[in-house]
């Protein structure tokens, strides 16, 4: 949306969509620094997004640079805007089409780390308490560039604070990211966390300083994470070189726009329309940007995006079961000082269970840090997770009905312990541990669909920051791959026993497959060291029922990416397996028709 006195550039929605973009990020104002965008404005923007098959990423711009920028509003003011009656009326019910980017670059330089973490967590929890269930996007500190690594180091804590686990982290890569090693290191950190990341903004340069845009785009595409190029048009002062199109003319690309849209790993090459609009929504996807409605500042960008499920690291699991209940306890990510667990509770009885309470104990050195999709309490090492009757996740249907939740824990005695004894509503679900993978995934987890977006303003700031400018009249955009709510996708899972080569000390257990005809996501396939000696390096072979092409993978590197039988080896961080230790891997791919879970062997 333009600043006061400039034209209303809503025509840019169609221009952006014409590039192949799948998402537009729109700058909104609370009234703190620019004229407030009311509910009617927001509803109109959402309608324009829908008309052009774009997912809307909406952000509050008045918060840009708080703590350093004069007049910037606090992130809590952004929360007040999102939860005001007219805005709630515009966005509730639009969860499949709208991503809430809570606030653009809401912390400047020199804000204490604890302030960034605590205030960001408070904003997330206040939005959830108000009943908003949208995917939330969180910007980094330091004007989005995170050169002090506040977001990078505290992402697991922040993610755990979201009771729905529907959160994506956004870093803005400008002059702090001038070389490949810095970019790779930052992305590696989130891969280690097993948490979703997008490059919310970047350009070919910033205020005369170079940016390694080629590495940003190549690494984002290789890893299947999102990127957004800044910005569609209207930058002034220092940053006119960041205009993707000149004077809002889609037929007049700048050199930066040509690189971003038509270059290697660019928008046209990688974009996939979101499945909510009937697109295949697999692999990576991209977009450019549009402006919003009335009187307020805005900026614009273009992007490419896709994210694997946040489970791209070591995993162990157990299944505890009795005659009436069973529990799948999957360690989806273990980074030494902490770990993430996905839990599925299964009702094996012939009667439904309305309202459930699950109790288990953590191992030595472990302490509960937070969870999602359930209410939690702790007493010493004992953890209780529960949902009441009437809660969306509180019913366990008869004869195999499930409910899923997750949590994170701290750990002073790694590796993470795999719990095997549980009680459900006071009835023991204990049993011998076995290698397993959950056949149900949490309904609120960030799935293989991805979203990315970003916006920042285009005026000068300190060497590591991006500040806002009231003279900016550009707009923003981003990309989203397949929507997890797509009704066209089918989910299948395999509980077949592990298979391994003769004499091998390794087994491979099939996981889950989400298939939608033209593509699929395979996740939580588990390689386990079943021997008595450590293993250094492993290879897994997948046997599909048809020819497939791998477009993205996590936790495994494939030598050949097309065929009906594919073999891949460990990546750098997950090749060493102690006896009994497991790792998980997954992939995205394209094919023709829905596929069955492929058989898996390991050696």
Coordinates of C-alpha atoms in Angstrom, one line a residue:
X1 CA 0.0 0.0 0.0
X2 CA 1.2 3.5 -0.8
X3 CA 2.1 6.3 1.5
X4 CA -0.3 9.2 1.8
X5 CA -0.5 11.1 -1.4
X6 CA 0.6 8.4 -3.7
X7 CA -1.5 6.3 -6.0
X8 CA -3.2 3.1 -4.8
X9 CA -1.2 0.5 -6.6
X10 CA -3.6 -2.4 -6.2
X11 CA -3.2 -3.2 -9.9
X12 CA 0.2 -4.7 -9.0
X13 CA -1.5 -7.9 -7.6
X14 CA -2.2 -9.0 -11.1
X15 CA 1.2 -8.0 -12.4
X16 CA 2.9 -10.0 -9.6
X17 CA 0.8 -13.0 -10.2
X18 CA 1.8 -12.9 -13.9
X19 CA 5.4 -13.6 -12.9
X20 CA 4.3 -16.9 -11.5
X21 CA 4.3 -15.7 -8.0
X22 CA 2.2 -17.7 -5.5
X23 CA 2.1 -15.2 -2.6
X24 CA 2.1 -11.5 -2.0
X25 CA 3.2 -9.9 1.3
X26 CA 1.3 -6.8 2.1
X27 CA 2.3 -4.0 4.4
X28 CA -0.3 -2.8 6.8
X29 CA -0.3 0.1 9.3
X30 CA -1.8 0.2 12.8
X31 CA -2.1 4.0 12.9
X32 CA 1.1 4.3 15.0
X33 CA 3.2 5.8 12.3
X34 CA 1.0 5.7 9.2
X35 CA -2.7 5.9 8.6
X36 CA -4.4 2.8 9.9
X37 CA -5.6 0.1 7.5
X38 CA -9.0 -0.9 8.7
X39 CA -10.9 -4.2 8.3
X40 CA -12.4 -3.1 5.0
X41 CA -8.9 -2.5 3.6
X42 CA -7.7 -5.9 4.8
X43 CA -10.7 -7.7 3.5
X44 CA -10.2 -6.1 0.1
X45 CA -6.5 -7.1 0.0
X46 CA -7.5 -10.7 0.8
X47 CA -10.0 -10.7 -2.0
X48 CA -7.4 -9.4 -4.4
X49 CA -5.1 -12.2 -3.3
X50 CA -7.7 -14.8 -4.0
X51 CA -8.7 -13.3 -7.3
X52 CA -5.0 -13.7 -8.4
X53 CA -4.4 -17.1 -6.8
X54 CA -2.0 -15.5 -4.3
X55 CA -1.6 -16.4 -0.7
X56 CA -1.7 -13.3 1.5
X57 CA 1.1 -12.6 3.9
X58 CA 0.1 -9.7 6.0
X59 CA 2.5 -7.7 8.2
X60 CA 2.4 -4.6 10.5
X61 CA 5.0 -2.1 9.3
X62 CA 4.8 0.5 12.1
X63 CA 6.9 -1.7 14.4
X64 CA 10.0 -1.6 12.1
X65 CA 13.1 -0.9 14.2
X66 CA 11.5 -0.5 17.6
X67 CA 14.1 0.3 20.2
X68 CA 16.2 2.3 17.7
X69 CA 13.7 3.9 15.2
X70 CA 12.0 6.9 16.6
X71 CA 8.2 6.5 16.5
X72 CA 8.2 2.8 15.9
X73 CA 5.5 0.9 17.9
X74 CA 6.2 -2.1 20.1
X75 CA 5.3 -5.6 18.8
X76 CA 2.4 -5.7 21.4
X77 CA 0.8 -2.9 19.4
X78 CA 0.9 -5.1 16.4
X79 CA -0.9 -7.8 18.4
X80 CA -3.5 -5.3 19.4
X81 CA -4.0 -4.5 15.7
X82 CA -4.4 -8.1 14.7
X83 CA -6.9 -8.8 17.5
X84 CA -9.0 -5.6 17.0
X85 CA -12.6 -6.5 16.1
X86 CA -12.5 -5.2 12.5
X87 CA -9.3 -6.9 11.6
X88 CA -10.4 -10.2 13.3
X89 CA -13.6 -10.0 11.3
X90 CA -11.5 -9.7 8.1
X91 CA -9.0 -12.5 8.7
X92 CA -10.8 -15.2 10.8
X93 CA -12.1 -17.8 8.4
X94 CA -9.3 -17.0 5.9
X95 CA -6.6 -19.3 7.5
X96 CA -6.0 -21.2 4.2
X97 CA -5.2 -17.9 2.4
X98 CA -3.6 -15.7 5.0
X99 CA -0.3 -15.9 6.9
X100 CA 0.2 -13.4 9.7
X101 CA 3.7 -11.9 9.8
X102 CA 3.3 -10.5 13.3
X103 CA 5.5 -7.4 12.7
X104 CA 8.1 -6.3 10.2
X105 CA 11.6 -6.1 11.7
X106 CA 10.1 -5.2 15.1
X107 CA 13.5 -4.9 17.0
X108 CA 16.3 -2.6 16.0
X109 CA 20.0 -2.9 17.0
X110 CA 21.1 -2.9 20.7
X111 CA 17.8 -4.4 22.0
X112 CA 18.6 -6.9 24.7
X113 CA 18.4 -10.6 23.7
X114 CA 15.9 -11.3 26.5
X115 CA 13.6 -8.5 25.3
X116 CA 13.6 -10.0 21.8
X117 CA 12.8 -13.5 23.0
X118 CA 10.3 -12.7 25.7
X119 CA 8.4 -10.1 23.7
X120 CA 8.2 -12.3 20.7
X121 CA 6.9 -15.2 22.8
X122 CA 4.3 -12.9 24.4
X123 CA 3.1 -11.8 21.0
X124 CA 2.7 -15.4 19.8
X125 CA 0.8 -16.5 22.9
X126 CA -1.4 -13.4 22.9
X127 CA -2.4 -14.0 19.3
X128 CA -3.2 -17.7 20.1
X129 CA -5.1 -16.7 23.2
X130 CA -7.3 -14.4 21.1
X131 CA -8.2 -17.5 19.0
X132 CA -6.1 -16.8 15.9
X133 CA -5.0 -20.2 14.4
X134 CA -3.2 -18.9 11.3
X135 CA 0.4 -19.8 10.4
X136 CA 2.5 -17.1 12.1
X137 CA 5.7 -15.6 10.8
X138 CA 8.4 -14.2 13.1
X139 CA 11.0 -11.7 12.0
X140 CA 14.6 -11.7 13.3
X141 CA 16.1 -9.1 15.5
X142 CA 18.6 -6.4 14.3
X143 CA 16.2 -5.0 11.7
X144 CA 15.6 -8.6 10.5
X145 CA 19.3 -9.4 9.8
X146 CA 20.0 -11.3 13.1
X147 CA 23.7 -10.4 13.1
X148 CA 23.6 -11.0 16.9
X149 CA 21.9 -14.4 16.4
X150 CA 19.1 -13.8 18.8
X151 CA 16.6 -15.6 16.6
X152 CA 19.1 -18.2 15.5
X153 CA 20.0 -19.2 19.0
X154 CA 16.6 -19.0 20.6
X155 CA 14.4 -20.4 17.8
X156 CA 13.6 -23.7 19.6
X157 CA 12.4 -21.8 22.7
X158 CA 10.3 -19.5 20.6
X159 CA 8.8 -22.3 18.5
X160 CA 8.0 -24.3 21.7
X161 CA 6.0 -21.3 23.0
X162 CA 3.4 -21.6 20.2
X163 CA 0.7 -24.0 21.5
X164 CA -0.2 -24.8 17.9
X165 CA 3.3 -25.3 16.5
X166 CA 2.4 -23.3 13.4
X167 CA 5.4 -20.9 13.2
X168 CA 8.0 -20.0 10.6
X169 CA 11.1 -17.9 11.2
X170 CA 12.1 -15.1 8.8
X171 CA 15.6 -13.7 8.4
X172 CA 16.4 -10.7 6.1
X173 CA 19.7 -11.2 4.3
X174 CA 21.4 -8.0 3.3
X175 CA 25.0 -6.7 3.8
X176 CA 25.5 -9.0 6.8
X177 CA 25.4 -11.9 4.2
X178 CA 28.1 -11.0 1.7
X179 CA 29.7 -14.4 1.6
X180 CA 28.6 -18.0 1.1
X181 CA 29.9 -19.3 4.4
X182 CA 27.8 -16.9 6.5
X183 CA 24.7 -17.8 4.5
X184 CA 25.3 -21.6 4.7
X185 CA 26.1 -21.4 8.4
X186 CA 22.9 -19.6 9.2
X187 CA 20.7 -22.0 7.2
X188 CA 22.6 -25.0 8.7
X189 CA 21.7 -23.8 12.2
X190 CA 17.9 -24.0 11.4
X191 CA 18.4 -27.4 9.8
X192 CA 20.1 -28.6 13.0
X193 CA 17.1 -27.1 15.0
X194 CA 14.8 -28.9 12.6
X195 CA 12.7 -25.7 12.4
X196 CA 11.3 -23.9 9.3
X197 CA 13.1 -20.8 8.0
X198 CA 12.5 -18.4 5.1
X199 CA 14.8 -15.7 3.8
X200 CA 12.2 -13.0 4.2
X201 CA 14.1 -10.3 2.3
X202 CA 17.3 -10.0 0.3
X203 CA 18.6 -8.1 -2.7
X204 CA 21.7 -8.0 -4.9
X205 CA 23.1 -5.1 -2.9
X206 CA 22.0 -2.8 0.0
X207 CA 23.0 0.8 0.4
X208 CA 26.0 0.2 -1.8
X209 CA 27.1 -3.0 0.0
X210 CA 27.2 -6.3 -1.9
X211 CA 24.9 -9.3 -1.0
X212 CA 25.6 -12.8 -2.2
X213 CA 22.2 -13.3 -3.8
X214 CA 23.4 -16.2 -5.9
X215 CA 24.2 -18.3 -2.9
X216 CA 21.0 -17.3 -1.1
X217 CA 18.9 -18.4 -4.0
X218 CA 20.9 -21.6 -4.7
X219 CA 21.0 -22.7 -1.1
X220 CA 17.3 -21.9 -0.6
X221 CA 16.4 -24.0 -3.6
X222 CA 18.7 -26.8 -2.6
X223 CA 17.4 -27.0 0.9
X224 CA 13.7 -26.4 0.0
X225 CA 13.3 -23.2 2.1
X226 CA 11.7 -20.0 1.0
X227 CA 13.2 -16.7 -0.2
X228 CA 11.9 -13.3 -1.0
X229 CA 13.6 -10.7 -3.1
X230 CA 13.2 -7.0 -2.1
X231 CA 11.2 -5.3 -3.6
X232 CA 8.6 -4.8 -6.4
X233 CA 8.8 -1.1 -6.9
X234 CA 8.9 2.4 -5.4
X235 CA 12.1 2.3 -3.4
X236 CA 13.6 5.7 -2.8
X237 CA 16.8 7.4 -1.7
X238 CA 19.5 4.9 -1.0
X239 CA 17.8 1.8 -2.4
X240 CA 16.4 2.4 -5.9
X241 CA 18.6 -0.4 -7.1
X242 CA 16.3 -2.8 -5.2
X243 CA 13.3 -2.1 -7.4
X244 CA 12.4 -5.3 -9.2
X245 CA 10.3 -3.4 -11.8
X246 CA 10.9 0.3 -12.7
X247 CA 8.1 2.7 -12.1
X248 CA 5.6 -0.2 -11.4
X249 CA 5.9 -1.3 -15.0
X250 CA 6.0 -5.1 -15.1
X251 CA 7.5 -4.9 -18.7
X252 CA 10.5 -2.9 -17.4
X253 CA 12.5 -5.2 -15.2
X254 CA 15.6 -3.8 -13.5
X255 CA 18.8 -5.9 -13.6
X256 CA 17.9 -7.1 -10.1
X257 CA 14.4 -8.0 -11.2
X258 CA 15.8 -9.9 -14.3
X259 CA 18.1 -11.9 -12.0
X260 CA 15.4 -12.6 -9.4
X261 CA 12.6 -13.5 -11.8
X262 CA 14.3 -15.1 -14.8
X263 CA 17.7 -16.1 -13.5
X264 CA 18.9 -19.5 -12.2
X265 CA 16.8 -20.6 -9.2
X266 CA 14.5 -17.7 -9.9
X267 CA 10.8 -17.2 -9.6
X268 CA 9.8 -18.5 -13.0
X269 CA 12.0 -21.5 -12.7
X270 CA 10.8 -22.5 -9.2
X271 CA 7.4 -21.2 -8.6
X272 CA 4.5 -23.5 -7.8
X273 CA 1.0 -22.2 -7.2
X274 CA -0.4 -23.2 -3.8
X275 CA -2.6 -26.3 -3.7
X276 CA -5.5 -24.3 -2.2
X277 CA -5.8 -22.7 -5.6
X278 CA -5.5 -26.1 -7.4
X279 CA -1.7 -26.0 -7.9
X280 CA 0.5 -29.0 -7.4
X281 CA 2.2 -27.2 -4.5
X282 CA 5.2 -29.4 -4.4
X283 CA 8.9 -28.7 -4.6
X284 CA 9.9 -25.1 -4.4
X285 CA 7.8 -22.2 -5.3
X286 CA 8.1 -18.5 -5.9
X287 CA 6.5 -15.2 -6.2
X288 CA 6.8 -11.5 -6.6
X289 CA 4.9 -8.7 -4.9
X290 CA 2.1 -6.3 -4.8
X291 CA 1.0 -3.2 -2.9
X292 CA -2.0 -3.0 -0.6
X293 CA -4.8 -0.6 -0.2
X294 CA -5.0 2.8 1.3
X295 CA -2.8 5.4 3.0
X296 CA 0.2 3.8 4.7
X297 CA 3.8 3.0 3.8
X298 CA 4.7 -0.2 2.1
X299 CA 7.5 -2.1 0.4
X300 CA 7.7 -5.0 -2.0
X301 CA 9.6 -8.1 -2.8
X302 CA 9.7 -11.2 -4.9
X303 CA 10.4 -14.7 -3.6
X304 CA 10.8 -18.4 -4.1
X305 CA 9.8 -20.8 -1.3
X306 CA 9.4 -24.3 -0.1
X307 CA 10.1 -26.0 3.2
X308 CA 10.5 -29.6 4.2
X309 CA 8.8 -30.8 7.4
X310 CA 10.8 -29.8 10.4
X311 CA 12.2 -33.2 11.1
X312 CA 15.5 -33.2 9.3
X313 CA 17.7 -34.6 12.0
X314 CA 18.3 -37.6 14.2
X315 CA 15.3 -39.5 15.3
X316 CA 14.5 -42.4 17.7
X317 CA 11.1 -43.9 18.5
X318 CA 9.1 -46.4 20.5
X319 CA 5.6 -47.8 20.5
X320 CA 4.1 -48.7 23.9
X321 CA 0.8 -50.6 23.8
X322 CA -1.7 -52.6 25.8
X323 CA -5.1 -53.9 25.0
X324 CA -6.8 -50.5 25.1
X325 CA -4.2 -47.9 24.0
X326 CA -0.9 -47.4 22.2
X327 CA 1.5 -44.5 22.1
X328 CA 4.0 -43.6 19.3
X329 CA 6.9 -41.5 20.9
X330 CA 9.1 -40.2 18.1
X331 CA 12.3 -38.2 18.8
X332 CA 12.1 -36.0 15.6
X333 CA 15.2 -33.9 16.4
X334 CA 18.0 -34.2 19.0
X335 CA 20.6 -31.4 19.1
X336 CA 22.4 -32.5 22.3
X337 CA 21.3 -29.9 24.7
X338 CA 17.6 -30.4 23.8
X339 CA 15.3 -32.4 21.6
X340 CA 11.8 -32.4 20.0
X341 CA 9.3 -35.3 20.3
X342 CA 6.2 -36.0 18.2
X343 CA 3.7 -38.1 20.1
X344 CA 0.6 -40.0 18.8
X345 CA -1.9 -41.5 21.2
X346 CA -4.0 -44.3 19.8
X347 CA -7.3 -45.7 21.1
X348 CA -7.4 -49.5 20.6
X349 CA -10.7 -50.0 22.4
X350 CA -14.2 -50.4 20.8
X351 CA -15.4 -47.2 22.6
X352 CA -14.5 -43.6 21.8
X353 CA -12.6 -41.6 24.3
X354 CA -13.8 -38.0 24.8
X355 CA -11.2 -36.1 26.8
X356 CA -7.8 -37.7 27.5
X357 CA -4.8 -37.4 29.8
X358 CA -1.5 -39.1 29.0
X359 CA 1.2 -39.4 31.6
X360 CA 4.9 -40.5 31.2
X361 CA 8.3 -39.8 32.6
X362 CA 11.3 -38.1 31.1
X363 CA 14.8 -39.6 31.4
X364 CA 17.7 -38.5 33.6
X365 CA 18.8 -35.0 32.9
X366 CA 15.7 -34.1 30.8
X367 CA 13.3 -31.3 31.6
X368 CA 10.2 -30.2 29.8
X369 CA 10.5 -26.9 27.9
X370 CA 7.1 -26.5 26.2
X371 CA 4.7 -28.2 23.8
X372 CA 1.8 -27.8 21.4
X373 CA -1.6 -29.3 20.7
X374 CA -2.2 -30.2 24.3
X375 CA -2.2 -28.7 27.8
X376 CA 0.8 -29.7 29.9
X377 CA 1.9 -30.0 33.5
X378 CA 5.0 -31.4 35.1
X379 CA 5.9 -32.8 38.5
X380 CA 9.6 -33.7 38.7
X381 CA 10.4 -36.0 35.8
X382 CA 6.7 -36.7 35.2
X383 CA 4.9 -35.0 32.3
X384 CA 1.1 -34.9 31.8
X385 CA -0.5 -33.9 28.5
X386 CA -4.2 -33.6 28.2
X387 CA -7.1 -32.3 26.1
X388 CA -10.7 -32.1 27.4
X389 CA -13.9 -33.4 25.7
X390 CA -15.0 -31.0 23.0
X391 CA -11.5 -29.8 22.2
X392 CA -10.6 -30.2 18.6
X393 CA -7.8 -32.6 19.6
X394 CA -9.6 -34.1 22.6
X395 CA -11.5 -37.1 21.0
X396 CA -10.0 -40.5 20.3
X397 CA -12.3 -42.4 18.0
X398 CA -12.9 -46.1 18.6
X399 CA -10.8 -48.8 17.0
X400 CA -7.6 -46.9 16.3
X401 CA -8.6 -43.3 16.6
X402 CA -5.6 -41.0 17.2
X403 CA -4.6 -37.6 18.6
X404 CA -1.1 -36.1 18.1
X405 CA 0.9 -33.5 20.0
X406 CA 4.5 -32.5 20.4
X407 CA 6.9 -31.0 22.9
X408 CA 10.5 -29.9 23.3
X409 CA 12.8 -30.6 26.3
X410 CA 16.2 -29.6 27.6
X411 CA 18.8 -32.3 28.2
X412 CA 21.9 -32.3 30.3
X413 CA 22.6 -36.0 29.7
X414 CA 22.2 -36.6 25.9
X415 CA 21.2 -38.4 23.8
X416 CA 17.4 -38.2 24.4
X417 CA 15.7 -41.0 26.2
X418 CA 12.9 -42.8 24.4
X419 CA 10.0 -43.2 26.8
X420 CA 8.2 -46.6 26.7
X421 CA 5.7 -46.5 29.6
X422 CA 2.6 -44.4 29.5
X423 CA -0.9 -44.2 31.2
X424 CA -3.9 -43.0 29.3
X425 CA -6.7 -41.8 31.6
X426 CA -5.1 -43.9 34.3
X427 CA -4.8 -47.1 32.2
X428 CA -1.3 -48.4 31.5
X429 CA -0.3 -48.3 27.8
X430 CA 3.2 -49.6 28.6
X431 CA 5.0 -52.3 26.6
X432 CA 8.2 -53.3 25.1
X433 CA 9.9 -50.7 23.0
X434 CA 10.2 -51.3 19.3
X435 CA 11.4 -49.3 16.3
X436 CA 8.4 -47.5 14.9
X437 CA 7.2 -44.4 13.3
X438 CA 4.1 -42.5 13.9
X439 CA 1.4 -43.1 11.4
X440 CA -0.4 -39.9 12.3
X441 CA 1.1 -36.5 12.2
X442 CA 0.1 -33.5 14.3
X443 CA -2.6 -31.5 12.6
X444 CA -1.0 -28.3 13.5
X445 CA 2.6 -29.1 12.5
X446 CA 4.3 -27.2 9.7
X447 CA 4.0 -29.6 6.9
X448 CA 5.8 -29.9 3.6
X449 CA 3.8 -27.0 2.4
X450 CA 5.8 -23.9 3.0
X451 CA 5.3 -20.3 3.1
X452 CA 7.6 -17.3 2.9
X453 CA 7.3 -13.7 2.7
X454 CA 8.8 -10.5 3.8
X455 CA 8.9 -6.9 3.6
X456 CA 11.2 -4.2 4.8
X457 CA 11.5 -0.7 4.1
X458 CA 14.1 0.9 2.0
X459 CA 15.8 3.7 3.8
X460 CA 19.2 4.1 5.3
X461 CA 20.2 2.6 8.6
X462 CA 23.3 1.4 10.4
X463 CA 25.6 -1.0 8.6
X464 CA 23.8 -4.1 9.7
X465 CA 20.2 -2.9 9.7
X466 CA 17.3 -2.1 7.4
X467 CA 15.0 0.7 8.6
X468 CA 11.8 2.1 7.3
X469 CA 11.1 5.1 5.2
X470 CA 7.9 7.1 5.0
X471 CA 8.7 7.8 1.4
X472 CA 8.7 4.2 0.4
X473 CA 5.8 3.3 -1.9
X474 CA 6.7 -0.2 -2.9
X475 CA 5.0 -3.4 -2.0
X476 CA 5.9 -6.9 -1.0
X477 CA 5.5 -10.5 -1.8
X478 CA 6.5 -14.0 -1.1
X479 CA 5.8 -17.6 -1.9
X480 CA 4.0 -20.5 -0.5
X481 CA 4.1 -24.1 -1.7
X482 CA 1.4 -26.6 -1.2
X483 CA -1.2 -25.9 1.4
X484 CA -1.4 -28.4 4.2
X485 CA -5.1 -28.0 4.1
X486 CA -5.4 -29.1 0.5
X487 CA -8.3 -31.5 0.1
X488 CA -6.7 -33.1 -2.9
X489 CA -3.9 -34.7 -1.1
X490 CA -4.0 -38.2 0.4
X491 CA -2.1 -39.5 3.4
X492 CA -0.8 -43.0 3.7
X493 CA 1.5 -44.7 6.1
X494 CA 3.3 -47.9 6.5
X495 CA 3.7 -50.0 9.6
X496 CA 5.6 -52.8 7.9
X497 CA 8.5 -54.4 9.7
X498 CA 12.1 -53.2 9.2
X499 CA 14.1 -54.7 6.4
X500 CA 17.8 -54.9 6.0
X501 CA 20.5 -56.5 3.9
X502 CA 21.8 -59.9 5.0
X503 CA 24.4 -59.6 7.7
X504 CA 23.8 -55.8 8.0
X505 CA 23.6 -54.1 11.4
X506 CA 21.2 -51.5 10.0
X507 CA 17.4 -51.5 9.4
X508 CA 15.1 -49.1 7.6
X509 CA 11.6 -48.5 8.8
X510 CA 9.0 -46.9 6.4
X511 CA 7.4 -43.7 7.5
X512 CA 4.5 -41.7 6.0
X513 CA 3.7 -40.6 2.5
X514 CA 1.5 -37.6 1.6
X515 CA 0.6 -37.9 -2.1
X516 CA -1.5 -35.6 -4.3
X517 CA -1.2 -37.1 -7.8
X518 CA 1.5 -35.0 -9.3
X519 CA 3.8 -35.0 -6.2
X520 CA 4.4 -36.4 -2.8
X521 CA 6.2 -35.9 0.5
X522 CA 7.9 -38.9 2.2
X523 CA 8.8 -38.3 5.8
X524 CA 10.0 -40.0 9.0
X525 CA 11.7 -42.9 7.3
X526 CA 14.0 -44.3 10.0
X527 CA 17.4 -45.9 9.8
X528 CA 18.4 -47.7 13.0
X529 CA 21.7 -49.3 14.1
X530 CA 20.4 -52.7 15.2
X531 CA 23.9 -54.1 15.8
X532 CA 26.3 -54.0 18.7
X533 CA 29.0 -51.8 17.2
X534 CA 28.9 -48.1 16.1
X535 CA 28.2 -47.4 12.5
X536 CA 30.0 -44.7 10.5
X537 CA 28.0 -44.0 7.4
X538 CA 24.9 -45.6 6.0
X539 CA 23.0 -46.0 2.7
X540 CA 19.2 -46.4 2.4
X541 CA 17.5 -47.8 -0.7
X542 CA 13.8 -47.0 -1.5
X543 CA 11.8 -49.2 -3.9
X544 CA 8.8 -47.2 -5.3
X545 CA 5.8 -48.6 -7.2
X546 CA 6.5 -46.2 -10.1
X547 CA 9.1 -43.8 -11.4
X548 CA 9.6 -40.8 -9.3
X549 CA 11.9 -37.7 -9.4
X550 CA 13.3 -36.3 -6.2
X551 CA 13.1 -32.5 -6.0
X552 CA 14.2 -32.0 -2.4
X553 CA 15.5 -34.1 0.5
X554 CA 16.5 -33.8 4.1
X555 CA 18.7 -36.1 6.2
X556 CA 19.8 -38.0 3.1
X557 CA 21.8 -37.3 -0.1
X558 CA 20.7 -39.1 -3.3
X559 CA 23.3 -40.0 -5.9
X560 CA 20.5 -40.5 -8.5
X561 CA 17.3 -38.5 -8.2
X562 CA 15.1 -40.2 -10.8
X563 CA 13.9 -43.8 -11.1
X564 CA 11.8 -46.4 -9.3
X565 CA 14.7 -47.6 -7.1
X566 CA 16.7 -44.8 -5.4
X567 CA 19.6 -45.0 -3.1
X568 CA 20.9 -42.3 -0.8
X569 CA 23.5 -41.9 1.9
X570 CA 23.8 -40.0 5.1
X571 CA 24.6 -36.3 5.1
X572 CA 27.5 -34.8 7.1
X573 CA 25.8 -34.6 10.5
X574 CA 23.8 -37.9 10.8
X575 CA 26.2 -40.7 9.6
X576 CA 27.5 -41.9 13.0
X577 CA 25.0 -44.2 14.8
X578 CA 25.7 -45.7 18.2
X579 CA 24.1 -49.2 18.8
X580 CA 20.3 -48.6 19.0
X581 CA 20.5 -45.1 17.7
X582 CA 18.2 -44.0 14.8
X583 CA 18.0 -41.1 12.3
X584 CA 15.1 -40.0 10.2
X585 CA 15.1 -38.7 6.6
X586 CA 12.5 -37.5 4.1
X587 CA 12.1 -36.2 0.6
X588 CA 9.8 -34.3 -1.8
X589 CA 9.3 -35.6 -5.3
X590 CA 7.2 -35.5 -8.4
X591 CA 5.5 -38.4 -10.2
X592 CA 2.3 -39.4 -12.0
X593 CA -0.5 -40.7 -9.7
X594 CA -0.7 -41.4 -6.0
X595 CA 2.2 -43.5 -4.7
X596 CA 2.3 -46.2 -2.0
X597 CA 4.9 -46.0 0.8
X598 CA 8.1 -47.4 -0.8
X599 CA 9.9 -50.3 0.8
X600 CA 13.2 -49.4 2.4
X601 CA 16.4 -51.3 3.2
X602 CA 19.6 -50.0 4.7
X603 CA 23.3 -51.1 4.8

